[in-house]
Coordinates of C-alpha atoms (C1' of nucleotides) in Angstrom, one line a residue:
Chain A
M1 CA 32.8 24.3 13.3
T2 CA 31.1 27.3 11.8
T3 CA 27.6 26.1 11.2
S4 CA 25.7 29.4 11.2
R5 CA 23.9 29.6 7.9
K6 CA 22.9 32.7 6.0
P7 CA 19.3 33.2 5.0
R8 CA 20.1 35.7 2.3
P9 CA 17.1 38.1 2.7
D10 CA 18.0 40.4 -0.2
K11 CA 15.8 39.0 -3.0
A12 CA 12.6 37.3 -1.8
R13 CA 12.3 35.1 -4.9
T14 CA 15.9 34.0 -5.5
G15 CA 17.1 34.2 -1.8
N16 CA 18.4 30.9 -0.4
R17 CA 17.7 29.2 -3.7
G18 CA 19.6 26.0 -3.0
E19 CA 17.5 25.3 0.0
N20 CA 14.3 26.2 -1.8
R21 CA 15.1 23.7 -4.6
R22 CA 15.8 20.9 -2.2
E23 CA 12.6 21.5 -0.3
A24 CA 10.7 21.8 -3.6
L25 CA 12.1 18.4 -4.5
L26 CA 11.0 16.9 -1.2
E27 CA 7.6 18.4 -1.6
A28 CA 7.2 17.1 -5.2
A29 CA 8.5 13.7 -4.3
A30 CA 6.2 13.4 -1.2
S31 CA 3.2 14.2 -3.3
L32 CA 4.1 11.8 -6.2
F33 CA 5.2 9.0 -3.9
G34 CA 2.0 9.3 -2.0
T35 CA -0.3 9.1 -5.0
K36 CA 1.6 6.9 -7.4
G37 CA 3.8 4.9 -5.1
Y38 CA 7.6 4.7 -4.9
D39 CA 8.1 2.3 -7.9
G40 CA 5.4 4.2 -9.9
T41 CA 7.2 7.5 -9.6
S42 CA 10.2 8.2 -11.8
I43 CA 13.1 10.5 -11.1
R44 CA 12.1 12.3 -14.3
E45 CA 8.6 13.0 -13.0
I46 CA 9.9 14.4 -9.8
S47 CA 12.5 16.6 -11.5
S48 CA 10.1 17.9 -14.1
A49 CA 7.6 18.8 -11.3
V50 CA 10.0 21.3 -10.0
G51 CA 11.4 22.4 -13.4
M52 CA 14.6 20.6 -13.1
L53 CA 16.4 18.1 -15.3
P54 CA 16.5 14.5 -14.2
G55 CA 20.2 14.3 -13.5
S56 CA 20.1 17.4 -11.3
I57 CA 18.3 15.6 -8.6
Y58 CA 21.5 13.8 -7.8
Y59 CA 23.1 17.1 -6.9
H60 CA 20.6 17.2 -3.9
F61 CA 20.2 13.5 -3.1
P62 CA 22.6 10.6 -3.7
S63 CA 19.9 8.3 -4.8
K64 CA 16.1 7.8 -5.2
E65 CA 16.1 5.8 -2.1
D66 CA 17.7 8.5 -0.1
L67 CA 15.1 10.9 -1.4
L68 CA 12.4 8.7 -0.1
L69 CA 14.2 8.3 3.2
A70 CA 14.3 12.1 3.6
V71 CA 10.7 12.5 2.6
H72 CA 9.7 9.8 5.1
E73 CA 11.7 11.4 7.9
Q74 CA 10.1 14.7 7.3
G75 CA 6.7 13.0 7.3
V76 CA 7.3 11.3 10.6
N77 CA 8.6 14.5 12.2
S78 CA 5.7 16.5 11.1
V79 CA 3.0 14.1 12.3
L80 CA 4.9 13.6 15.5
R81 CA 5.0 17.3 16.1
A82 CA 1.3 17.7 15.4
V83 CA 0.3 15.0 17.8
Q84 CA 2.6 16.1 20.6
E85 CA 1.3 19.6 20.3
A86 CA -2.3 18.4 20.4
I87 CA -1.8 16.4 23.6
G88 CA 0.6 18.8 25.2
K89 CA -2.2 21.2 26.4
L90 CA -4.3 18.4 27.9
P91 CA -4.2 17.3 31.5
E92 CA -2.6 13.9 32.0
D93 CA -5.4 12.5 34.0
D94 CA -7.9 12.5 31.1
A95 CA -6.5 9.6 29.1
W96 CA -9.4 9.4 26.7
A97 CA -9.3 13.1 25.9
R98 CA -5.6 12.8 25.2
L99 CA -6.1 9.8 23.0
E100 CA -8.9 11.5 21.1
A101 CA -6.8 14.7 20.5
A102 CA -4.0 12.5 19.3
C103 CA -6.2 10.7 16.9
V104 CA -7.7 14.0 15.5
A105 CA -4.2 15.4 14.9
H106 CA -3.1 12.1 13.4
L107 CA -6.0 12.0 11.0
E108 CA -5.7 15.6 10.1
S109 CA -2.1 15.0 9.2
L110 CA -2.9 11.9 7.2
L111 CA -5.8 13.3 5.2
G112 CA -4.8 17.0 5.1
E113 CA -2.8 19.1 2.8
N114 CA 0.5 17.8 4.1
S115 CA 1.8 15.4 1.4
F116 CA 4.5 14.0 3.6
S117 CA 2.2 12.2 6.0
Q118 CA 0.8 9.8 3.4
V119 CA 4.2 8.3 3.0
V120 CA 4.5 7.5 6.7
T121 CA 1.8 4.8 6.7
P122 CA 2.9 1.2 6.8
Q123 CA 0.8 0.3 3.8
F124 CA 3.3 2.4 1.8
T125 CA 6.3 0.6 3.2
R126 CA 5.0 -2.9 2.5
S127 CA 6.1 -3.4 -1.1
L128 CA 9.6 -1.9 -0.7
E129 CA 12.8 -3.9 -0.9
E130 CA 14.5 -4.9 2.3
P131 CA 17.3 -2.5 3.2
L132 CA 15.1 0.5 2.5
R133 CA 12.0 -1.1 4.1
S134 CA 13.7 -1.5 7.5
S135 CA 15.0 2.0 7.6
L136 CA 11.4 3.4 7.1
I137 CA 10.0 1.1 9.7
A138 CA 12.6 2.2 12.2
Q139 CA 11.7 5.8 11.6
R140 CA 8.0 5.1 12.0
D141 CA 8.5 3.2 15.3
R142 CA 9.5 6.5 16.9
Y143 CA 6.0 7.7 16.2
E144 CA 4.0 4.6 17.1
K145 CA 5.5 4.4 20.6
L146 CA 3.5 7.5 21.3
F147 CA 0.2 5.6 20.8
V148 CA 1.4 2.7 22.9
E149 CA 1.7 5.2 25.8
L150 CA -1.6 6.9 25.1
V151 CA -3.5 3.6 25.1
D152 CA -1.6 2.2 28.1
A153 CA -2.9 5.2 30.1
L154 CA -6.5 4.2 29.6
D155 CA -8.7 2.7 32.3
L156 CA -10.3 -0.3 30.6
P157 CA -12.6 -3.2 31.6
D158 CA -11.0 -6.6 32.1
G159 CA -10.6 -8.8 29.0
I160 CA -9.9 -5.9 26.7
S161 CA -6.4 -6.2 25.1
K162 CA -4.7 -2.9 25.0
R163 CA -2.5 -4.0 22.2
H164 CA -5.5 -5.0 20.1
L165 CA -7.3 -1.9 21.0
R166 CA -4.4 0.2 19.8
L167 CA -4.0 -1.7 16.6
S168 CA -7.7 -1.7 15.9
L169 CA -8.0 2.0 16.5
L170 CA -5.0 2.9 14.4
G171 CA -6.3 0.5 11.7
S172 CA -9.7 2.3 11.7
L173 CA -8.0 5.6 11.4
N174 CA -5.4 4.7 8.8
W175 CA -7.8 2.8 6.7
S176 CA -9.8 6.0 6.1
T177 CA -7.2 7.0 3.5
T178 CA -8.8 4.4 1.3
W179 CA -12.3 5.8 1.5
Y180 CA -12.0 9.4 2.6
R181 CA -13.3 12.1 0.2
K182 CA -12.9 15.8 0.7
G183 CA -16.0 17.9 1.3
R184 CA -17.9 15.4 3.5
N185 CA -17.0 14.9 7.1
T186 CA -13.8 16.5 8.1
P187 CA -10.9 14.4 9.3
A188 CA -11.4 15.7 12.8
T189 CA -15.0 14.6 12.8
I190 CA -14.1 11.2 11.5
A191 CA -11.4 10.7 14.1
K192 CA -13.8 11.7 16.9
R193 CA -16.5 9.4 15.7
M194 CA -14.1 6.5 15.6
V195 CA -12.7 7.1 19.0
E196 CA -16.3 7.4 20.3
L197 CA -17.1 4.0 18.8
Y198 CA -14.6 2.5 21.3
R199 CA -14.8 5.1 24.0
Y200 CA -18.4 5.5 25.3
P201 CA -19.2 1.8 25.2
L202 CA -16.0 0.9 27.0
D203 CA -16.5 3.7 29.5
I204 CA -19.9 2.3 30.3
S205 CA -18.5 -1.2 30.7
T206 CA -15.7 0.1 33.0
A207 CA -18.2 2.0 35.2
R208 CA -20.5 -1.0 35.5
A209 CA -17.6 -3.2 36.6
R210 CA -16.7 -0.7 39.2
S211 CA -20.1 -0.3 40.7
Chain B
M1 CA 24.5 -35.5 -14.4
T2 CA 20.9 -36.1 -15.0
T3 CA 19.2 -37.6 -18.0
S4 CA 17.8 -35.1 -20.3
R5 CA 14.1 -35.1 -19.9
K6 CA 11.2 -33.5 -21.7
P7 CA 10.0 -30.3 -20.2
R8 CA 6.5 -31.4 -20.3
P9 CA 5.1 -33.9 -17.8
D10 CA 3.8 -37.1 -19.2
K11 CA 0.3 -38.2 -19.5
A12 CA 0.1 -38.5 -15.6
R13 CA -1.0 -34.9 -15.6
T14 CA -3.7 -34.8 -18.2
G15 CA -4.1 -32.9 -21.4
N16 CA -5.4 -29.6 -20.1
R17 CA -1.9 -28.3 -19.9
G18 CA -2.7 -24.9 -21.1
E19 CA -5.1 -24.5 -18.2
N20 CA -2.4 -25.6 -15.7
R21 CA 0.1 -23.1 -17.0
R22 CA -2.5 -20.3 -17.0
E23 CA -3.3 -21.1 -13.4
A24 CA 0.4 -21.3 -12.4
L25 CA 0.8 -17.8 -14.0
L26 CA -2.1 -16.5 -12.0
E27 CA -0.8 -18.0 -8.8
A28 CA 2.7 -16.6 -9.3
A29 CA 1.4 -13.2 -10.3
A30 CA -0.9 -13.1 -7.3
S31 CA 2.0 -13.9 -4.9
L32 CA 4.4 -11.4 -6.5
F33 CA 1.9 -8.6 -6.9
G34 CA 0.9 -9.1 -3.3
T35 CA 4.4 -8.8 -1.9
K36 CA 6.2 -6.5 -4.3
G37 CA 3.3 -4.5 -5.7
Y38 CA 2.1 -4.2 -9.3
D39 CA 4.8 -1.8 -10.5
G40 CA 7.5 -3.6 -8.5
T41 CA 6.8 -6.9 -10.3
S42 CA 8.1 -7.4 -13.8
I43 CA 6.7 -9.7 -16.4
R44 CA 10.1 -11.4 -16.4
E45 CA 9.8 -12.3 -12.7
I46 CA 6.4 -13.7 -13.1
S47 CA 7.3 -15.8 -16.1
S48 CA 10.5 -17.1 -14.6
A49 CA 8.6 -18.1 -11.5
V50 CA 6.7 -20.6 -13.6
G51 CA 9.6 -21.6 -15.8
M52 CA 8.4 -19.7 -18.8
L53 CA 10.0 -17.1 -21.1
P54 CA 8.8 -13.5 -20.7
G55 CA 7.1 -13.2 -24.1
S56 CA 5.2 -16.4 -23.5
I57 CA 3.0 -14.7 -20.9
Y58 CA 1.3 -12.9 -23.8
Y59 CA 0.1 -16.2 -25.1
H60 CA -2.1 -16.4 -22.0
F61 CA -2.8 -12.8 -21.2
P62 CA -3.0 -9.8 -23.6
S63 CA -1.2 -7.5 -21.2
K64 CA 0.2 -7.1 -17.7
E65 CA -2.9 -5.1 -16.7
D66 CA -5.2 -7.9 -17.9
L67 CA -3.2 -10.3 -15.8
L68 CA -3.7 -8.2 -12.7
L69 CA -7.4 -7.9 -13.5
A70 CA -7.7 -11.7 -13.7
V71 CA -5.8 -12.2 -10.5
H72 CA -8.0 -9.6 -8.7
E73 CA -11.2 -11.1 -10.0
Q74 CA -10.1 -14.5 -8.7
G75 CA -9.2 -12.9 -5.4
V76 CA -12.6 -11.3 -5.0
N77 CA -14.4 -14.5 -6.0
S78 CA -12.5 -16.5 -3.5
V79 CA -13.0 -14.2 -0.6
L80 CA -16.6 -13.7 -1.5
R81 CA -17.2 -17.5 -1.5
A82 CA -15.4 -18.0 1.8
V83 CA -17.5 -15.3 3.6
Q84 CA -20.8 -16.5 2.0
E85 CA -20.1 -20.0 3.1
A86 CA -19.3 -18.9 6.6
I87 CA -22.5 -17.0 7.1
G88 CA -24.7 -19.4 5.2
K89 CA -25.0 -21.8 8.1
L90 CA -25.9 -19.2 10.7
P91 CA -29.4 -18.1 11.6
E92 CA -30.5 -14.8 10.2
D93 CA -31.7 -13.5 13.5
D94 CA -28.2 -13.4 15.1
A95 CA -26.7 -10.5 13.3
W96 CA -23.6 -10.2 15.5
A97 CA -22.8 -13.9 15.0
R98 CA -23.1 -13.5 11.3
L99 CA -20.9 -10.4 11.2
E100 CA -18.3 -12.2 13.4
A101 CA -18.3 -15.3 11.1
A102 CA -17.9 -13.0 8.1
C103 CA -15.0 -11.2 9.7
V104 CA -13.3 -14.4 10.6
A105 CA -13.6 -15.7 7.1
H106 CA -12.5 -12.4 5.7
L107 CA -9.3 -12.3 7.8
E108 CA -8.5 -15.9 7.2
S109 CA -8.6 -15.2 3.5
L110 CA -6.6 -12.0 3.8
L111 CA -3.8 -13.4 6.1
G112 CA -3.9 -17.1 5.0
E113 CA -2.2 -19.0 2.3
N114 CA -4.3 -17.7 -0.5
S115 CA -2.1 -15.2 -2.4
F116 CA -5.0 -13.8 -4.3
S117 CA -6.8 -12.1 -1.4
Q118 CA -3.9 -9.7 -0.7
V119 CA -4.5 -8.1 -4.0
V120 CA -8.2 -7.4 -3.2
T121 CA -7.5 -4.8 -0.6
P122 CA -7.9 -1.2 -1.6
Q123 CA -4.5 -0.2 -0.3
F124 CA -3.2 -2.2 -3.2
T125 CA -5.4 -0.4 -5.7
R126 CA -4.5 3.1 -4.6
S127 CA -1.4 3.7 -6.6
L128 CA -2.6 2.3 -9.9
E129 CA -3.4 4.3 -13.0
E130 CA -6.9 5.3 -13.7
P131 CA -8.5 3.0 -16.2
L132 CA -7.2 0.0 -14.4
R133 CA -7.9 1.4 -10.9
S134 CA -11.6 1.8 -11.6
S135 CA -12.0 -1.7 -12.9
L136 CA -10.5 -3.2 -9.7
I137 CA -12.7 -1.0 -7.5
A138 CA -15.8 -2.1 -9.4
Q139 CA -14.9 -5.7 -8.8
R140 CA -14.3 -5.1 -5.2
D141 CA -17.6 -3.3 -4.7
R142 CA -19.4 -6.6 -5.3
Y143 CA -17.7 -7.9 -2.2
E144 CA -18.1 -4.8 0.1
K145 CA -21.8 -4.8 -0.4
L146 CA -21.9 -7.9 1.7
F147 CA -20.6 -6.1 4.7
V148 CA -23.1 -3.2 4.2
E149 CA -25.9 -5.7 4.6
L150 CA -24.3 -7.5 7.6
V151 CA -23.8 -4.3 9.5
D152 CA -27.3 -3.0 8.6
A153 CA -28.8 -6.0 10.3
L154 CA -27.3 -5.0 13.6
D155 CA -29.3 -3.7 16.5
L156 CA -27.3 -0.7 17.7
P157 CA -27.8 2.1 20.2
D158 CA -28.7 5.5 18.9
G159 CA -25.9 7.8 17.8
I160 CA -23.8 5.0 16.4
S161 CA -23.3 5.4 12.7
K162 CA -23.6 2.1 10.9
R163 CA -21.5 3.4 8.0
H164 CA -18.6 4.4 10.3
L165 CA -18.9 1.2 12.3
R166 CA -18.5 -0.8 9.1
L167 CA -15.6 1.3 7.8
S168 CA -14.0 1.2 11.2
L169 CA -14.3 -2.5 11.6
L170 CA -13.1 -3.3 8.1
G171 CA -10.2 -0.9 8.7
S172 CA -9.2 -2.7 11.9
L173 CA -9.3 -6.0 10.1
N174 CA -7.6 -5.0 6.9
W175 CA -4.9 -3.1 8.7
S176 CA -3.8 -6.3 10.3
T177 CA -2.0 -7.1 7.1
T178 CA 0.6 -4.5 8.2
W179 CA 1.4 -6.0 11.6
Y180 CA 0.3 -9.6 11.4
R181 CA 3.0 -12.2 12.0
K182 CA 2.5 -16.0 11.6
G183 CA 2.8 -18.1 14.7
R184 CA 1.2 -15.8 17.2
N185 CA -2.6 -15.3 17.3
T186 CA -4.4 -16.9 14.4
P187 CA -6.4 -14.8 12.0
A188 CA -9.6 -16.2 13.4
T189 CA -8.6 -15.2 17.0
I190 CA -7.7 -11.7 15.8
A191 CA -10.9 -11.2 14.0
K192 CA -13.0 -12.4 16.9
R193 CA -11.2 -10.1 19.3
M194 CA -11.7 -7.1 17.0
V195 CA -15.4 -7.8 16.6
E196 CA -15.6 -8.2 20.4
L197 CA -14.1 -4.8 20.8
Y198 CA -17.2 -3.4 19.2
R199 CA -19.7 -6.0 20.1
Y200 CA -19.9 -6.6 23.8
P201 CA -19.7 -2.9 24.8
L202 CA -22.3 -2.0 22.2
D203 CA -24.5 -4.9 23.2
I204 CA -24.4 -3.6 26.8
S205 CA -25.3 -0.1 25.6
T206 CA -28.2 -1.3 23.6
A207 CA -29.5 -3.4 26.5
R208 CA -29.2 -0.5 28.9
A209 CA -31.1 1.8 26.5
R210 CA -33.8 -0.8 26.2
S211 CA -34.4 -1.4 29.9
Chain C
dC1 C1' 4.8 -21.7 -26.1
dC2 C1' 10.0 -20.3 -27.9
dT3 C1' 13.1 -17.2 -30.8
dA4 C1' 14.5 -13.0 -31.6
dC5 C1' 13.9 -8.5 -31.1
dC6 C1' 11.8 -3.6 -30.4
dG7 C1' 11.4 1.3 -28.7
dA8 C1' 10.8 3.4 -24.4
dT9 C1' 12.1 4.3 -20.0
dC10 C1' 14.5 3.5 -15.9
dG11 C1' 18.1 5.1 -12.1
dG12 C1' 22.3 7.0 -12.3
dT13 C1' 27.0 9.3 -13.7
dA14 C1' 31.2 12.1 -15.6
dG15 C1' 32.4 16.5 -16.3
dG16 C1' 31.9 21.0 -16.3
Chain D
dC1 C1' 22.6 22.8 -11.5
dC2 C1' 22.9 21.5 -17.0
dT3 C1' 25.0 18.6 -20.9
dA4 C1' 25.4 14.5 -22.6
dC5 C1' 25.4 10.0 -21.8
dC6 C1' 25.3 4.9 -20.0
dG7 C1' 23.9 0.0 -19.3
dA8 C1' 20.0 -2.3 -17.6
dT9 C1' 15.5 -3.3 -17.7
dC10 C1' 10.8 -2.5 -18.9
dG11 C1' 6.2 -4.2 -21.4
dG12 C1' 5.3 -5.9 -25.5
dT13 C1' 5.4 -8.0 -30.5
dA14 C1' 6.1 -10.8 -35.1
dG15 C1' 6.6 -15.1 -36.6
dG16 C1' 6.8 -19.7 -36.2

DNA sequence: CCTACCGATCGGTAGG
DNA sequence: CCTACCGATCGGTAGG
């Protein structure tokens, strides 16, 4: 098993060209899938976006579905990494701060430059056919478990369902993809405000119940 | 072997057969668009769902886009009617009760039997091409204005953005289409819990600030 | 509404 | 990766 790969540093432009082409395809597909949907994007659009002929895509990916799967996996990994990095530096005993940091990283991924993240959202998955659909959901579950833990760590007043709080908060955040416009509030600001909407009032309630 | 029978029902169903067929088309299209998306649904699927040949759809609608437009308009009207009826009976001075009733009606429409409502959500509109997209958004704005008014009527503590509260709440509600499963909590229960998540804590904050 | 049909486009493939 | 294709399906139409 000789799996060490060679970067080929000799010519910057044409170096590891095969890898570059594959990544270019992933990037183009992510962007097109995100804006026009899976069904609304043709193999021809993706290939021409990277200056390739339609049939050549199948040198890199066995099918359009596999291309989506690869895009989605990269999306999940990238958001997962961003959130884990954001909460990694925070102390474990401040559950609200960790949740807020996670939400900021989440929304920055979702609304930022990264085309891959848009594909990770369940609203994208909804209209897909069944074998493909389940694969994406399985990938995404890896990510959502993170938020289950973060919300579980909160200290909440009685009568507040943690599950509904999590779903409600994620809904608030994810829904912003439908109304967000660049140039106004930054994704980080929006995320913080939305967490505040739950946090301060709930904190007050908790403190009152304690006293 | 059955006796050959006429494709059209007898005089039991009265003469406005054209209207029936048109409505059947709208119903089938609403259901298919909702589950498989606009691009993912073919004219042939819609027509065969109502026992019609593909070309015959164009006797009722000039194009697939117009069919979607008609479905969407009916969806907006139906949700609008449901919400207006729900808040109509409530006194104007209880702004939270009115908002809650609106959210219940909203979610019951969205998650209920009515196939048309699913098409009203912005997440459906996102991937559509531009001329069509704007038409749908314009239709939907008629509906969203209602929630602007309902949230504006709330008495909130300082520092809480009404716009973000509205967007956050609607996000929580609309996002439930991605995780809702029949048989567990009813749409009404979910809506109430989500409004509670904002309401009681915020009420407490407001009362505290007042005293 | 059906019959009969269209050009365009789709995802995908064989062979180099 | 390109060349050169394929069958299937798409939205839509003319004419009755």
